[in-house]
Short mmCIF file of C-alpha atoms and ligand atoms in Angstrom, two decimals:
data_model
loop_
_atom_site.label_atom_id
_atom_site.label_comp_id
_atom_site.label_asym_id
_atom_site.label_seq_id
_atom_site.Cartn_x
_atom_site.Cartn_y
_atom_site.Cartn_z
CA MET A 1 0.02 0.01 0.01
CA THR A 2 1.75 3.08 -1.19
CA ALA A 3 1.06 6.77 -1.97
CA PHE A 4 -2.36 7.82 -3.16
CA ASN A 5 -3.38 9.71 -6.23
CA VAL A 6 -1.31 7.53 -8.54
CA ARG A 7 -3.46 6.15 -11.39
CA THR A 8 -2.82 2.81 -12.87
CA LYS A 9 -2.45 2.67 -16.62
CA SER A 10 -5.66 0.72 -17.17
CA GLU A 11 -7.49 3.61 -15.39
CA LEU A 12 -6.11 6.26 -17.72
CA THR A 13 -8.05 4.85 -20.62
CA GLY A 14 -11.69 5.71 -20.79
CA GLU A 15 -14.48 3.36 -20.05
CA LEU A 16 -15.45 3.13 -23.76
CA SER A 17 -11.95 2.82 -24.98
CA GLY A 18 -11.67 0.91 -28.19
CA LYS A 19 -15.40 1.14 -28.88
CA HIS A 20 -16.69 2.47 -32.17
CA ILE A 21 -20.22 3.82 -31.66
CA VAL A 22 -22.60 4.92 -34.42
CA LEU A 23 -24.66 7.75 -32.90
CA GLY A 24 -27.90 8.18 -34.79
CA LEU A 25 -30.14 11.34 -34.29
CA SER A 26 -33.78 11.35 -35.31
CA GLY A 27 -35.94 14.45 -34.95
CA GLY A 28 -36.80 15.75 -31.55
CA ILE A 29 -36.06 18.63 -29.25
CA ALA A 30 -33.81 16.30 -27.14
CA ALA A 31 -31.36 16.36 -30.00
CA TYR A 32 -29.44 18.99 -27.93
CA LYS A 33 -28.65 16.18 -25.45
CA ALA A 34 -27.03 14.22 -28.28
CA ALA A 35 -24.30 16.87 -28.58
CA GLU A 36 -23.43 16.34 -24.85
CA LEU A 37 -23.66 12.53 -25.31
CA CYS A 38 -21.37 12.59 -28.23
CA ARG A 39 -18.78 14.62 -26.31
CA ALA A 40 -19.06 12.33 -23.27
CA MET A 41 -18.58 9.15 -25.34
CA VAL A 42 -15.45 10.72 -27.03
CA LYS A 43 -14.15 11.67 -23.53
CA GLU A 44 -14.59 8.01 -22.51
CA GLY A 45 -12.38 6.89 -25.38
CA ALA A 46 -14.95 5.91 -27.97
CA THR A 47 -14.87 6.88 -31.70
CA VAL A 48 -18.17 8.23 -32.60
CA GLN A 49 -19.74 8.31 -36.11
CA VAL A 50 -22.74 10.48 -36.31
CA VAL A 51 -25.69 9.91 -38.69
CA MET A 52 -28.65 12.29 -38.62
CA THR A 53 -32.00 12.25 -40.27
CA GLU A 54 -33.40 15.24 -42.14
CA ALA A 55 -35.74 15.79 -39.24
CA ALA A 56 -32.92 15.87 -36.70
CA GLU A 57 -31.25 18.65 -38.76
CA HIS A 58 -34.15 20.90 -37.78
CA PHE A 59 -32.93 20.63 -34.19
CA MET A 60 -29.17 20.29 -34.39
CA THR A 61 -26.63 21.12 -37.00
CA LYS A 62 -24.28 18.72 -38.70
CA VAL A 63 -21.50 21.23 -38.06
CA THR A 64 -21.97 20.91 -34.32
CA MET A 65 -21.95 17.18 -34.39
CA GLN A 66 -19.03 17.00 -36.74
CA ALA A 67 -17.01 19.28 -34.45
CA LEU A 68 -17.77 17.18 -31.37
CA SER A 69 -17.13 13.75 -33.01
CA GLY A 70 -14.28 14.83 -35.23
CA ARG A 71 -15.81 13.01 -38.04
CA GLN A 72 -17.84 13.83 -41.12
CA VAL A 73 -21.61 13.52 -40.31
CA PHE A 74 -23.78 11.58 -42.69
CA GLY A 75 -27.31 12.45 -43.51
CA SER A 76 -28.27 11.02 -46.84
CA GLN A 77 -28.09 7.62 -48.50
CA TRP A 78 -27.24 9.47 -51.68
CA ASP A 79 -24.07 10.98 -50.24
CA ASP A 80 -21.31 9.83 -52.49
CA THR A 81 -18.39 10.48 -50.14
CA PRO A 82 -16.33 7.28 -50.13
CA VAL A 83 -16.48 5.67 -46.73
CA ASN A 84 -14.60 2.55 -45.71
CA VAL A 85 -15.84 -0.48 -43.71
CA VAL A 86 -14.62 0.69 -40.31
CA GLY A 87 -16.50 3.96 -40.66
CA SER A 88 -13.59 6.38 -41.25
CA VAL A 89 -13.85 8.64 -44.25
CA ASN A 90 -11.05 8.11 -46.66
CA GLY A 91 -9.26 5.88 -44.22
CA GLU A 92 -7.73 2.49 -44.79
CA GLY A 93 -9.64 -0.36 -46.39
CA ILE A 94 -11.71 -0.50 -49.49
CA ALA A 95 -13.84 2.58 -49.65
CA ASN A 96 -17.12 2.94 -51.60
CA ASN A 97 -20.05 5.23 -51.43
CA MET A 98 -22.43 2.97 -49.56
CA PRO A 99 -22.61 4.59 -46.13
CA HIS A 100 -25.79 2.56 -45.23
CA ILE A 101 -23.58 -0.62 -45.30
CA ASN A 102 -20.16 0.58 -44.39
CA LEU A 103 -20.97 2.83 -41.51
CA THR A 104 -21.99 0.02 -39.22
CA ARG A 105 -19.33 -2.62 -40.29
CA GLY A 106 -16.92 -2.83 -37.43
CA ALA A 107 -19.08 -0.79 -35.13
CA ASP A 108 -19.70 -1.95 -31.48
CA ALA A 109 -23.23 -0.51 -31.29
CA ILE A 110 -25.65 1.90 -32.90
CA VAL A 111 -27.18 4.25 -30.39
CA ILE A 112 -30.17 6.26 -31.64
CA ALA A 113 -30.57 9.30 -29.28
CA PRO A 114 -32.94 10.88 -29.56
CA CYS A 115 -35.22 8.12 -30.92
CA SER A 116 -38.65 9.59 -31.91
CA ALA A 117 -41.88 7.71 -31.87
CA ASP A 118 -41.94 7.82 -35.66
CA PHE A 119 -38.43 6.42 -35.86
CA MET A 120 -39.30 3.53 -33.56
CA ALA A 121 -42.35 2.78 -35.74
CA LYS A 122 -40.10 2.74 -38.84
CA LEU A 123 -37.61 0.39 -37.20
CA LEU A 124 -40.44 -1.86 -36.18
CA HIS A 125 -41.58 -2.30 -39.83
CA GLY A 126 -38.13 -2.45 -41.22
CA ARG A 127 -38.70 0.70 -43.36
CA ALA A 128 -35.54 2.12 -45.02
CA ASP A 129 -36.52 5.33 -46.80
CA GLU A 130 -33.58 7.47 -45.45
CA LEU A 131 -30.05 6.70 -44.38
CA LEU A 132 -30.46 6.11 -40.60
CA SER A 133 -33.32 3.57 -40.83
CA LEU A 134 -31.70 1.99 -43.88
CA MET A 135 -28.42 1.65 -42.02
CA CYS A 136 -30.21 -0.03 -39.00
CA LEU A 137 -31.92 -2.45 -41.32
CA ALA A 138 -28.65 -3.26 -43.01
CA ARG A 139 -26.67 -3.76 -39.89
CA PRO A 140 -25.25 -7.24 -39.10
CA ILE A 141 -27.82 -8.02 -36.29
CA ALA A 142 -25.55 -10.53 -34.37
CA GLU A 143 -22.63 -8.14 -34.25
CA VAL A 144 -23.96 -4.62 -34.00
CA PRO A 145 -26.50 -4.18 -31.24
CA LEU A 146 -29.08 -1.40 -31.56
CA ILE A 147 -29.81 0.77 -28.55
CA LEU A 148 -32.62 3.35 -28.48
CA ALA A 149 -33.15 6.27 -26.25
CA PRO A 150 -36.73 7.25 -26.77
CA ALA A 151 -37.68 10.99 -26.58
CA MET A 152 -41.27 12.16 -26.95
CA ASN A 153 -44.30 13.84 -25.38
CA ARG A 154 -45.93 11.99 -22.53
CA GLU A 155 -49.11 11.24 -24.61
CA MET A 156 -47.00 9.89 -27.50
CA TRP A 157 -45.08 7.68 -25.11
CA ALA A 158 -48.23 6.36 -23.27
CA ASN A 159 -49.99 5.67 -26.55
CA PRO A 160 -50.83 2.06 -27.00
CA ALA A 161 -49.19 2.07 -30.52
CA THR A 162 -45.88 3.31 -29.02
CA GLN A 163 -46.03 0.86 -26.09
CA ARG A 164 -46.72 -1.98 -28.55
CA ASN A 165 -43.80 -0.94 -30.73
CA VAL A 166 -41.48 -0.81 -27.71
CA ALA A 167 -42.56 -4.35 -26.68
CA GLN A 168 -42.02 -5.60 -30.17
CA LEU A 169 -38.67 -3.82 -30.66
CA LYS A 170 -37.47 -5.44 -27.36
CA GLN A 171 -38.66 -8.86 -28.68
CA ASP A 172 -36.63 -8.24 -31.85
CA GLY A 173 -33.50 -7.98 -29.61
CA ILE A 174 -33.25 -4.14 -29.67
CA THR A 175 -32.36 -2.52 -26.32
CA VAL A 176 -34.92 0.28 -25.50
CA LEU A 177 -33.61 2.46 -22.73
CA GLU A 178 -35.93 3.87 -20.09
CA VAL A 179 -37.47 7.34 -20.51
CA GLY A 180 -37.04 10.09 -17.94
CA GLU A 181 -39.98 11.73 -16.23
CA GLY A 182 -40.59 15.51 -15.67
CA ASP A 183 -41.09 18.78 -17.40
CA GLN A 184 -41.39 18.45 -21.13
CA ALA A 185 -40.50 20.92 -23.91
CA CYS A 186 -44.18 21.19 -24.82
CA GLY A 187 -45.05 22.32 -21.24
CA GLU A 188 -46.60 19.21 -20.17
CA VAL A 189 -45.30 17.03 -17.36
CA GLY A 190 -44.80 13.25 -17.41
CA ASP A 191 -42.94 10.23 -18.78
CA GLY A 192 -41.28 10.39 -22.12
CA ARG A 193 -38.28 12.69 -21.88
CA MET A 194 -35.06 11.33 -23.16
CA LEU A 195 -32.55 10.35 -20.39
CA GLU A 196 -29.78 12.91 -19.78
CA ALA A 197 -26.57 12.45 -21.51
CA ASP A 198 -24.74 11.14 -18.37
CA GLU A 199 -27.54 8.60 -17.80
CA ILE A 200 -27.33 7.32 -21.40
CA LEU A 201 -23.53 7.09 -21.08
CA ALA A 202 -23.87 5.05 -17.85
CA ASP A 203 -26.35 2.67 -19.50
CA LEU A 204 -23.98 2.29 -22.42
CA ILE A 205 -20.97 1.43 -20.17
CA ALA A 206 -23.30 -1.04 -18.28
CA PHE A 207 -24.39 -2.59 -21.63
CA PHE A 208 -20.77 -3.43 -22.46
CA THR A 209 -19.99 -4.86 -19.05
CA PRO A 210 -19.70 -8.70 -18.90
CA LYS A 211 -22.65 -10.00 -16.87
CA SER A 212 -20.67 -11.98 -14.36
CA LEU A 213 -23.20 -11.49 -11.56
CA LEU A 214 -26.30 -12.31 -13.67
CA GLY A 215 -28.96 -13.92 -11.43
CA GLN A 216 -27.17 -12.82 -8.19
CA LYS A 217 -28.99 -10.68 -5.67
CA VAL A 218 -26.49 -8.34 -3.96
CA LEU A 219 -27.11 -6.50 -0.78
CA ILE A 220 -24.69 -3.69 0.13
CA THR A 221 -24.45 -1.42 3.22
CA ALA A 222 -22.68 1.90 2.71
CA GLY A 223 -21.84 5.16 4.39
CA PRO A 224 -21.74 6.16 8.00
CA THR A 225 -24.52 5.77 10.60
CA TYR A 226 -25.94 8.54 12.74
CA GLU A 227 -26.55 8.05 16.35
CA ALA A 228 -28.83 10.61 17.91
CA ILE A 229 -27.98 12.40 21.15
CA ASP A 230 -31.15 14.55 20.92
CA PRO A 231 -33.42 15.64 18.06
CA VAL A 232 -30.87 18.04 16.65
CA ARG A 233 -27.44 16.41 17.50
CA GLY A 234 -25.78 13.16 16.95
CA ILE A 235 -22.62 11.17 16.53
CA THR A 236 -21.36 10.03 13.10
CA ASN A 237 -18.14 9.53 11.21
CA LEU A 238 -16.33 10.79 8.08
CA SER A 239 -17.37 7.88 5.73
CA SER A 240 -18.70 9.23 2.48
CA GLY A 241 -20.25 6.09 1.15
CA LYS A 242 -18.42 6.45 -2.20
CA MET A 243 -16.91 2.89 -2.03
CA GLY A 244 -20.22 1.24 -1.32
CA PHE A 245 -22.04 3.27 -3.96
CA ALA A 246 -19.27 2.41 -6.46
CA ILE A 247 -19.69 -1.29 -5.67
CA ALA A 248 -23.42 -1.01 -6.11
CA ARG A 249 -23.01 0.52 -9.52
CA ALA A 250 -20.45 -2.16 -10.59
CA ALA A 251 -22.64 -4.93 -9.36
CA VAL A 252 -25.74 -3.72 -11.26
CA GLU A 253 -23.55 -3.27 -14.40
CA ALA A 254 -22.42 -6.92 -13.99
CA GLY A 255 -26.07 -8.02 -14.10
CA ALA A 256 -26.92 -8.32 -10.44
CA ASP A 257 -30.14 -7.26 -8.78
CA VAL A 258 -28.75 -4.75 -6.25
CA THR A 259 -30.24 -3.37 -2.98
CA LEU A 260 -28.16 -0.58 -1.34
CA ILE A 261 -28.76 0.21 2.31
CA ALA A 262 -27.35 3.70 2.73
CA GLY A 263 -26.55 5.68 5.86
CA PRO A 264 -26.89 9.42 5.70
CA VAL A 265 -24.97 10.49 2.60
CA SER A 266 -25.89 12.84 -0.21
CA LEU A 267 -24.69 10.71 -3.14
CA PRO A 268 -26.90 10.03 -6.10
CA THR A 269 -28.28 6.56 -6.49
CA PRO A 270 -26.58 4.56 -9.12
CA ARG A 271 -28.90 3.77 -12.15
CA GLY A 272 -30.82 0.52 -11.65
CA VAL A 273 -30.02 0.21 -7.82
CA LYS A 274 -32.75 -0.06 -5.24
CA ARG A 275 -31.80 2.15 -2.35
CA VAL A 276 -33.05 2.07 1.20
CA ASP A 277 -32.02 5.00 3.30
CA VAL A 278 -31.39 4.49 7.05
CA LYS A 279 -29.86 6.62 9.78
CA SER A 280 -28.83 4.61 12.85
CA ALA A 281 -27.07 1.20 13.18
CA GLN A 282 -30.22 -0.29 14.61
CA ASN A 283 -32.11 0.84 11.48
CA MET A 284 -29.35 -0.54 9.24
CA LEU A 285 -29.47 -3.85 11.07
CA LEU A 286 -33.21 -4.16 10.70
CA ALA A 287 -33.09 -3.34 6.95
CA SER A 288 -30.09 -5.58 6.38
CA VAL A 289 -31.63 -8.59 8.06
CA LYS A 290 -34.78 -8.12 6.06
CA TYR A 291 -33.12 -7.83 2.62
CA ALA A 292 -30.48 -10.52 3.44
CA ASN A 293 -33.28 -13.08 3.28
CA TYR A 294 -33.47 -12.54 -0.48
CA ALA A 295 -29.85 -11.92 -1.16
CA THR A 296 -27.17 -14.19 -2.45
CA ILE A 297 -24.21 -11.88 -1.73
CA PHE A 298 -23.88 -9.47 1.16
CA ILE A 299 -21.22 -6.75 1.07
CA ALA A 300 -20.84 -4.75 4.30
CA SER A 301 -18.94 -1.52 3.32
CA ALA A 302 -20.77 0.75 5.81
CA ALA A 303 -18.77 2.41 8.62
CA VAL A 304 -21.19 1.48 11.32
CA ALA A 305 -20.94 3.41 14.54
CA ASP A 306 -19.65 1.04 17.28
CA TRP A 307 -21.52 2.79 20.02
CA ARG A 308 -24.62 4.91 20.46
CA PRO A 309 -25.73 7.17 23.28
CA ALA A 310 -27.46 5.03 25.85
CA ASN A 311 -30.39 7.44 26.03
CA SER A 312 -31.33 9.67 23.10
CA ALA A 313 -33.11 12.68 24.58
CA ASP A 314 -36.68 13.43 23.30
CA HIS A 315 -36.03 17.14 23.37
CA LYS A 316 -33.02 19.34 22.63
CA LEU A 317 -30.58 19.31 25.47
CA LYS A 318 -30.44 22.96 26.59
CA LYS A 319 -27.39 24.89 27.82
CA GLU A 320 -29.48 27.52 29.55
CA GLY A 321 -26.48 29.28 30.92
CA SER A 322 -25.92 26.83 33.77
CA GLY A 323 -22.37 26.08 32.85
CA THR A 324 -23.05 22.25 33.36
CA VAL A 325 -21.96 19.83 30.51
CA PRO A 326 -24.08 16.82 29.69
CA GLN A 327 -22.68 13.41 30.68
CA LEU A 328 -23.13 10.97 27.79
CA SER A 329 -22.97 7.31 28.38
CA PHE A 330 -22.91 4.77 25.52
CA VAL A 331 -24.03 1.23 24.70
CA GLU A 332 -22.62 -1.01 21.96
CA ASN A 333 -24.42 -1.18 18.67
CA PRO A 334 -25.27 -4.47 17.09
CA ASP A 335 -22.69 -5.92 14.68
CA ILE A 336 -24.63 -6.08 11.43
CA LEU A 337 -22.00 -8.06 9.47
CA ALA A 338 -21.40 -10.59 12.13
CA THR A 339 -25.18 -11.12 12.83
CA ILE A 340 -25.76 -11.85 9.10
CA ALA A 341 -22.59 -13.85 8.51
CA GLN A 342 -23.30 -16.05 11.49
CA SER A 343 -26.97 -16.73 10.46
CA GLU A 344 -27.67 -20.16 9.00
CA ARG A 345 -27.30 -18.93 5.38
CA GLY A 346 -24.19 -16.96 6.20
CA LYS A 347 -22.46 -19.97 7.65
CA LYS A 348 -23.49 -22.02 4.54
CA GLY A 349 -21.90 -19.26 2.43
CA LEU A 350 -18.67 -19.56 4.46
CA SER A 351 -18.42 -23.20 3.71
CA GLY A 352 -19.22 -22.61 0.06
CA MET A 353 -22.70 -24.26 -0.11
CA PRO A 354 -24.75 -23.17 -3.13
CA ASP A 355 -27.77 -21.91 -1.19
CA GLY A 356 -25.65 -19.89 1.21
CA LEU A 357 -25.12 -16.19 1.51
CA PHE A 358 -21.65 -15.11 0.39
CA CYS A 359 -20.63 -12.41 2.92
CA VAL A 360 -17.91 -9.84 2.32
CA GLY A 361 -16.72 -7.59 5.09
CA PHE A 362 -14.65 -4.45 5.06
CA ALA A 363 -12.11 -3.41 7.74
CA ALA A 364 -11.25 0.21 8.27
CA GLU A 365 -7.97 0.19 10.13
CA SER A 366 -5.37 2.85 10.89
CA GLN A 367 -2.31 0.52 11.12
CA ASP A 368 -1.22 -3.26 10.70
CA LEU A 369 -3.75 -3.67 7.85
CA LEU A 370 -2.87 -7.30 7.05
CA ALA A 371 -2.87 -8.70 10.58
CA ASN A 372 -5.96 -6.74 11.55
CA ALA A 373 -7.81 -7.82 8.35
CA GLN A 374 -6.91 -11.50 8.89
CA ALA A 375 -8.04 -11.40 12.46
CA LYS A 376 -11.25 -9.52 11.61
CA ARG A 377 -12.20 -11.97 8.87
CA ILE A 378 -12.14 -14.89 11.32
CA ARG A 379 -13.82 -12.89 14.06
CA LYS A 380 -16.71 -11.89 11.85
CA GLY A 381 -16.94 -15.35 10.10
CA VAL A 382 -16.73 -14.18 6.57
CA PRO A 383 -15.00 -15.85 3.57
CA LEU A 384 -13.65 -12.53 2.20
CA LEU A 385 -12.57 -9.41 4.04
CA VAL A 386 -11.48 -6.22 2.28
CA GLY A 387 -9.00 -4.18 4.27
CA ASN A 388 -8.31 -0.47 3.76
CA ILE A 389 -6.77 2.37 5.69
CA GLY A 390 -9.76 4.33 7.18
CA PRO A 391 -8.18 7.82 7.64
CA ALA A 392 -6.76 7.63 4.16
CA THR A 393 -10.00 6.64 2.35
CA PHE A 394 -12.81 8.38 4.14
CA GLY A 395 -14.27 10.89 1.82
CA GLN A 396 -11.66 10.44 -0.84
CA ASP A 397 -12.16 9.31 -4.47
CA ASP A 398 -9.09 7.01 -4.40
CA ASN A 399 -8.34 4.08 -2.27
CA ALA A 400 -6.15 0.85 -2.13
CA LEU A 401 -7.66 -2.48 -0.96
CA LEU A 402 -6.25 -5.71 0.48
CA LEU A 403 -8.41 -8.74 -0.27
CA VAL A 404 -7.94 -11.42 2.44
CA ASP A 405 -9.48 -14.89 2.44
CA ALA A 406 -8.52 -18.00 4.31
CA LYS A 407 -5.54 -18.80 2.07
CA THR A 408 -4.61 -15.78 0.06
CA VAL A 409 -3.90 -12.03 0.22
CA LYS A 410 -4.38 -9.84 -2.86
CA GLU A 411 -3.71 -6.14 -3.41
CA LEU A 412 -6.04 -3.97 -5.46
CA PRO A 413 -4.90 -2.36 -7.63
CA GLU A 414 -2.37 -5.01 -8.31
CA HIS A 415 0.81 -3.16 -8.01
CA GLY A 416 0.09 -1.43 -4.74
CA HIS A 417 -0.76 2.07 -6.06
CA ALA A 418 -4.04 3.73 -5.21
CA ALA A 419 -6.81 3.74 -7.70
CA SER A 420 -10.26 5.31 -8.04
CA LYS A 421 -12.99 3.77 -6.09
CA ARG A 422 -14.86 3.26 -9.36
CA TYR A 423 -11.99 1.09 -10.71
CA LEU A 424 -11.56 -0.74 -7.36
CA ALA A 425 -15.28 -1.57 -7.24
CA GLN A 426 -15.17 -3.02 -10.68
CA GLN A 427 -12.20 -5.22 -9.80
CA LEU A 428 -13.76 -6.25 -6.46
CA VAL A 429 -17.09 -7.27 -8.27
CA ALA A 430 -15.09 -9.21 -10.77
CA ASP A 431 -13.09 -10.92 -8.01
CA ILE A 432 -16.28 -11.83 -6.10
CA ALA A 433 -17.81 -13.19 -9.36
CA ALA A 434 -14.82 -15.31 -9.99
CA ARG A 435 -14.97 -16.69 -6.44
CA LEU A 436 -18.64 -17.74 -7.17
CA GLY A 437 -17.47 -19.44 -10.37
CA HIS A 438 -18.40 -16.65 -12.87
CA PRO A 439 -15.21 -15.03 -14.18
CA ALA A 440 -15.88 -12.02 -16.31
N1 LIG B 1 -19.70 -3.72 10.98
C1 LIG B 1 -21.08 -3.93 11.08
N2 LIG B 1 -21.70 -3.55 12.19
C2 LIG B 1 -20.96 -2.93 13.22
C3 LIG B 1 -19.60 -2.68 13.01
C4 LIG B 1 -18.97 -3.04 11.82
O1 LIG B 1 -21.77 -4.46 10.05
N3 LIG B 1 -21.65 -2.59 14.35
C5 LIG B 1 -19.09 -4.18 9.70
C6 LIG B 1 -18.50 -3.11 8.80
O2 LIG B 1 -19.54 -2.69 7.84
C7 LIG B 1 -17.29 -3.84 8.10
C8 LIG B 1 -16.87 -4.71 9.19
O3 LIG B 1 -17.92 -4.92 10.01
O4 LIG B 1 -17.71 -4.66 7.05
C9 LIG B 1 -15.73 -4.20 10.06
O5 LIG B 1 -15.93 -2.92 10.52
P1 LIG B 1 -14.79 -2.13 11.35
O6 LIG B 1 -15.42 -0.74 11.68
O7 LIG B 1 -13.51 -2.09 10.47
O8 LIG B 1 -14.59 -3.06 12.49
P2 LIG B 1 -15.27 -3.25 13.89
O9 LIG B 1 -16.09 -4.45 13.77
O10 LIG B 1 -15.90 -2.04 14.29
O11 LIG B 1 -13.99 -3.55 14.82
P3 LIG B 1 -12.90 -2.57 15.43
O12 LIG B 1 -13.57 -1.23 15.73
O13 LIG B 1 -12.36 -3.27 16.55
O14 LIG B 1 -11.86 -2.40 14.31
#
């Protein structure tokens, strides 16, 4: 475990590094978000080839999309610019003027954002009267997945025709992303908005993640707990919850059904994660025991307060100028991890039985990480314990982990440098999946 803020090489590359995405824009006011999406995908290391319908050009210019993607934007099937089979204009390979064929060859996905109601209807019927729909029809289905980000008025979205189309498109193997809810450009409020660029980006990264936890139900605790002294004061700690939230995101990307029990933190909920907010250790225990019944993996990353005030006052403790200081006494909080790990299913998980609950503990230490982590793993009764240095990680974006099981010790990142919690969470999820027999 050495100095922090040092990135490993694999972290420096973006999360879409090496991916070639064809970004299609159909007509809709949400086209402005496609500009941001294009930029975000490029920033994550993807090459992006933009194709726009004539309708899209009423909302967004080709010049803007060309500048953001760094590539010529195509809009017509009659465009006679030679384009080669990996989508680069005048690049290597045999070029011809068939953009509807060549633009998708070698692509990792076509993303249509915004995808209008009309464009979905066209895709459904296999119509091909302009370049974008023609290109979708002509794509090699087995190699180039099609992902749609619908964008429309709430009535259009709710219309049975649209809902029928969505269901049929999904049956045809097309991925239809969720829609957002809220104020619409037309002034109405409801479902049908296109997701924000960062949400589509997150869905795209998830789309490409190997589904190593498919079928698993993962329960995670994260963040600090808050132990009330009176209605306005309490005791907590510096845990930010970032590690647990990052694990929840990585687990959902790996195909798991994820429940995140969060102490008081202000982090956004990762997409697709079910979040249960709690305050005290006792609340966290109740929620954890309840959801552990349905889980197959339990990851306890929360920094649970070890003690709570013995009596929480019903009313604010007053100073009232008396000069006396309140005397607090404490009682020990329940150990959530030990309670669950030492339940019948937890014990089965420890001995590797298929219907057991696989429990993963964390250890926040300030010294002797390896020895403390090994001792804590045995004391809690878990097959895997993840050690980290508490004062160095609380509130930070970077961390370094030590994975300790009955026989082995493994550093993450591998060569002892610190790495982002995002990267570490992905590695930890892959490690857990491999332990359960599903290597990524
Ligand atoms: N934990 C828990 N409930 C508690 C205390 C800890 O579930 N009341 C869990 C944490 O989420 C973590 C692991 O137990 O997964 C270890 O937590 P840590 O604070 O490092 O250790 P403690 O058990 O509190 O032991 P100590 O204070 O002696 O280091």
